[in-house]
Amino acid sequence: MAEKVPPYRDRMAGTATKPRSRLSIRSSIRSSNGTSTGGTSTGGWRDWRPTDEDAEPKHKTLPRSWKKAVREVSLPDWLKEALLWLLDVPRWIYFTVAAVLVVGTLAVTVTAVELYDYLSKPVPIPTPILGSATETGHILAADGTLLADLHGPVNRQSVPLKQMSPAIKNAVLAAEDANFYKEKALDFKAILRAGVKDFFAGHYVEGGSTITQQYVKLVYVGSARTLKRKIQEARLAYQIERRLSKDQILERYLNTVYFGRGAYGVQAAALTYYNVPASQLTVSQASLLAGVIASPTAFDPDNNPEAAESRRQYVLTRMAAAGFISSEQETSAKQNAATLSPPPEPSTIAYADPYFVDTVRQYLFQKYGEATVLGDGLTVQTTLVPSQQAAAEAAVPKALPHAGDPSAAIVSVDPKTGYVTAMYGGADFNSSKFNLATQGRRQPGSAMKPFVLIAALQKGISPLTVYNGPAQICLAGWLPTCEVSTYNNESFGPITLEYATIESVNTVYAQLIMQVGPQSVVNVANAMGIPGPSWLLPSTPGCRPVGSPNCSVHLIAEPSLALGSNDVSPLEMASAYATLADHGVYHAPKFVTKVTNAQGQVLESGPSPAVQALQPNIVTTVDRILHEVVTMGTGTGANIGRPESGKTGTTSDYLNAWFVGYTPELATSVWVGYPNAQKPLLNVEGIPQMAGGTLPASLWASYMKAALPPATPAQLTADAQDLGLVNAPTAAVTSTVVGTETVTSSVTTNLVAGSCALLPSTTAVSAPPSPTTGTVYNAYPYLVCGTGPPPPPPGGTVAPTATTTPGTDVTPSPADTTQPSPFPGEPGSGFGPSPTPPSGGLCLIPLLC
């Protein structure tokens, strides 16, 4: 059977052996039966090359003698056809391409020559950066007192290259610059490759620096990502390679680079991580150290062991690919990670106030990086006022002197700047480094009520609006059951919002948050600084000591927020209340007033930016109401005889007790509780049940009296005016009959007072489920408020109103006297044991119960 020849072979063979006219090419395409006809062509060549030698070409082409030479040369038909086609391309195209190539080649040559001349031109080597590894920094108090030194636990110990094991040299080369001994100071291939990857990634993902460039960056030019710095780095790298050998450069680099744990150079790193000299490092050990160089924080084996191990495996793969180790050595090292020595003591040697110093270190590390903080000789001026710190350290042991007593935290913030002036985070830093003031997040109880009050005032609700304040109340949408109760199940009857704040009435505030909406309260708290700055927040759940419950960071928009169901830190509460002390201006908490490097350059200075978070007129009203909490309400134990405002906070089962208060000069929060367990504060220092108004309030008062300088009469007057306690908008005094007594209010407002009535809901409005329980709660507006009588509820059922006859109250039946189960709020503000109230018990909204 004859072998079939593809039609295109016939076409090419025919075209190469005899010339044909253009017309014949176009007419002999393919027969109607689909077979080729006599050397027909359907290819692209047919329209370009006139095969008739005598035909006049349409355009100027290359000489015809070239075509003749191609035909006579013994070449494959397909190649002849392609060459003949190219010879018929218009001549001007060749001239244009040739011109572009010539000009481009000249441009590239001139650029390369100029670049080489610029880079190789002699330039003086600058003075090495001071403090790159040995300069000690200092942390100072506000008055200049030395609090701590900043330096690594192991100073840099330079050793010659011959005293470093081959494993560490090869591991670093594989991880950072495998072509170090082959390439010059600049690796243009690596730079181009890194540039392409960074471009397509949209951010910095890979560097193209050689070890020579890295050494120059570490010692001479710094790490600022600017074009000027990169050019200077390149020039110096060329000069260094002209003056030093490759071994000398590698030796200096390995003695300079930072490996984490405060260790500079391979000798310090080997001692710090493995307690062996650099000469004894194995392949497994060296691969981990080499991997840390790229990012001592991200690949820290102490804090990020999985990332460090992944990086170690990568380095071993690179070592094998570069031929530094065999495949057997690679496999063995990957399967046998070396055991790390315990990390050294903290790199900051604190001479005083270790909790405060440790927080400053955390801030500096987050902002500047460990290498800069521990190596650049920083002088850090902090916000700590030694006299206030001494007052806090004296007040806590005096209030809680016995070994079995609970712990306490105290934080003070300057309202005008956000400066944290004092912080008591625990009794003994050596025994527990957990900072109760910044890391201890607990439920604040009724200390959250001012945020609900602010949300209500923002919506135009007057503090003179009357609510019903029963001992217990059932609210649809309250989770996990519908019941809320007051402290000790005390009934208040009709009561103004102002007086409900003074007496911390849970059932009124449960109604109020339903009226304003939980999200409004979250928005207020966020604006006032809860949660706090991100660098202070825990990165993972479980931010308390072992034995205590996990904590949350962000506030959850649920009704129980009114009674303090979400976790906050003492620092966040002090910072938020400081906003009230400065007319609604929020300053983020700040621990540092000034940072200067070894060259005298100021890296930062001054307070946090001022943000107007709340309207000043609303803040004035809140200041006056919270002042009455201290003078006639639950916080009288915190009265220090000068203009002040504050709020108590107690959680169910007495797990946490708070008092947060402020004067125009200082905002302070006090928390008391057991940090390692959920243990109620019962029978502590003679107090049967510790509420916020007991020991926390008296501890706050004791501390504030010592922390604040004595006030002159002029100062007292100025403070009173600052908080709006004098010169009120109107001189009228408002009296409200509550029960059998008349409540006199010093708070005046241009908002119209009214009454609020609970309305039963028969239709559940669509709402997102609870983030904590998954339950979908009713988003119906549960209250209707106004100056006239409330409208009847749906279906004609008369809803209980907040304007019942003074002195009358709902009396609980015996079935209602059971103690509610624990839930955040003032003591007793828990819930019933089941989702549905017991039959025949107290129920203010029959349709819901």
PDB file of N, CA and C in Angstrom, residues 792-799 847:
ATOM      1  N   PRO A 792     -52.679  51.403  72.938  1.00  0.00           N
ATOM      2  CA  PRO A 792     -52.923  50.006  73.319  1.00  0.00           C
ATOM      3  C   PRO A 792     -52.068  49.079  72.472  1.00  0.00           C
ATOM      4  N   PRO A 793     -51.717  47.941  73.004  1.00  0.00           N
ATOM      5  CA  PRO A 793     -50.900  46.982  72.258  1.00  0.00           C
ATOM      6  C   PRO A 793     -51.706  46.299  71.178  1.00  0.00           C
ATOM      7  N   PRO A 794     -51.035  45.590  70.255  1.00  0.00           N
ATOM      8  CA  PRO A 794     -51.760  44.846  69.219  1.00  0.00           C
ATOM      9  C   PRO A 794     -52.746  43.869  69.842  1.00  0.00           C
ATOM     10  N   GLY A 795     -53.929  43.761  69.219  1.00  0.00           N
ATOM     11  CA  GLY A 795     -54.946  42.835  69.704  1.00  0.00           C
ATOM     12  C   GLY A 795     -55.813  43.415  70.798  1.00  0.00           C
ATOM     13  N   GLY A 796     -55.595  44.636  71.188  1.00  0.00           N
ATOM     14  CA  GLY A 796     -56.444  45.270  72.177  1.00  0.00           C
ATOM     15  C   GLY A 796     -56.069  44.997  73.599  1.00  0.00           C
ATOM     16  N   THR A 797     -55.027  44.165  73.846  1.00  0.00           N
ATOM     17  CA  THR A 797     -54.616  43.878  75.219  1.00  0.00           C
ATOM     18  C   THR A 797     -53.926  45.090  75.806  1.00  0.00           C
ATOM     19  N   VAL A 798     -54.289  45.476  76.975  1.00  0.00           N
ATOM     20  CA  VAL A 798     -53.693  46.651  77.605  1.00  0.00           C
ATOM     21  C   VAL A 798     -52.308  46.285  78.115  1.00  0.00           C
ATOM     22  N   ALA A 799     -51.310  47.009  77.629  1.00  0.00           N
ATOM     23  CA  ALA A 799     -49.941  46.747  78.062  1.00  0.00           C
ATOM     24  C   ALA A 799     -49.663  47.447  79.354  1.00  0.00           C
ATOM     25  N   LEU A 847     -48.662  38.169  76.504  1.00  0.00           N
ATOM     26  CA  LEU A 847     -48.604  37.536  75.187  1.00  0.00           C
ATOM     27  C   LEU A 847     -47.246  36.900  74.924  1.00  0.00           C
TER      28      LEU A 847
END
